[in-house]
Coordinates of N, CA and C in Angstrom, one line a residue:
M8 N -7.3 -2.6 -19.4 CA -7.1 -1.7 -18.0 C -8.1 -2.2 -17.3
G9 N -9.3 -2.5 -17.6 CA -10.2 -3.2 -16.5 C -9.8 -4.6 -16.0
D10 N -9.0 -5.5 -17.0 CA -8.6 -6.5 -16.7 C -7.7 -6.8 -15.7
E11 N -6.3 -5.6 -15.8 CA -5.6 -5.5 -14.8 C -6.0 -5.2 -13.9
T12 N -6.9 -4.6 -13.5 CA -7.2 -4.3 -12.3 C -7.6 -5.4 -11.5
I13 N -8.8 -6.1 -12.2 CA -9.4 -7.1 -11.7 C -7.9 -8.4 -11.4
G14 N -7.5 -8.6 -11.9 CA -6.5 -9.5 -11.4 C -5.5 -8.8 -10.5
V15 N -5.4 -7.7 -10.1 CA -5.0 -7.5 -8.9 C -5.9 -7.6 -7.6
D16 N -6.8 -7.3 -8.0 CA -8.1 -7.5 -7.0 C -8.1 -8.8 -6.5
I17 N -8.2 -9.9 -7.6 CA -8.3 -11.3 -7.3 C -7.1 -11.7 -6.6
A18 N -6.0 -11.5 -6.6 CA -4.7 -11.6 -6.3 C -4.9 -11.2 -4.3
K19 N -5.3 -9.9 -4.5 CA -5.2 -9.1 -3.2 C -6.3 -10.0 -2.1
L20 N -7.6 -10.3 -3.1 CA -8.7 -10.7 -2.0 C -8.2 -12.0 -1.7
H21 N -7.4 -12.9 -2.4 CA -7.1 -14.3 -2.6 C -6.0 -14.3 -1.0
F22 N -5.0 -13.2 -0.9 CA -4.3 -13.1 0.0 C -4.8 -12.5 1.3
D23 N -5.9 -11.9 1.1 CA -6.5 -11.4 2.5 C -7.2 -12.4 3.1
V24 N -7.9 -13.5 2.0 CA -8.9 -14.6 2.9 C -7.9 -15.8 3.7
H25 N -6.5 -15.5 2.8 CA -5.8 -16.2 3.8 C -4.8 -15.9 4.8
S26 N -4.8 -14.4 4.7 CA -4.4 -14.0 5.9 C -5.1 -13.8 7.3
Y27 N -6.6 -13.5 6.9 CA -7.5 -13.1 8.2 C -8.2 -14.7 8.1
P28 N -8.3 -14.7 9.8 CA -9.3 -15.9 10.0 C -10.4 -16.5 9.1
A29 N -10.3 -17.5 8.8 CA -11.8 -17.9 8.0 C -12.9 -18.0 8.8
G30 N -13.6 -17.0 7.7 CA -14.9 -16.8 8.1 C -14.9 -15.4 9.2
E31 N -14.0 -14.9 9.4 CA -13.7 -13.7 10.4 C -13.9 -12.3 9.6
T32 N -13.3 -12.1 8.5 CA -13.3 -11.0 7.6 C -14.0 -11.1 6.3
W33 N -14.0 -12.3 5.5 CA -14.3 -12.5 4.5 C -15.5 -13.8 4.8
P34 N -16.8 -13.6 4.6 CA -18.3 -15.0 4.8 C -17.8 -15.5 3.8
L35 N -16.9 -15.8 2.8 CA -16.5 -16.4 1.6 C -16.4 -18.2 1.9
R36 N -15.5 -18.1 3.1 CA -15.3 -19.7 3.4 C -15.1 -19.6 5.0

């Protein structure tokens, strides 16, 4: 159950990072 949720979160996070401008919403890159 936990692993499934993490997978979804990772995918969504990765998508958001590429969707929003770099360094705009996510200070990751």
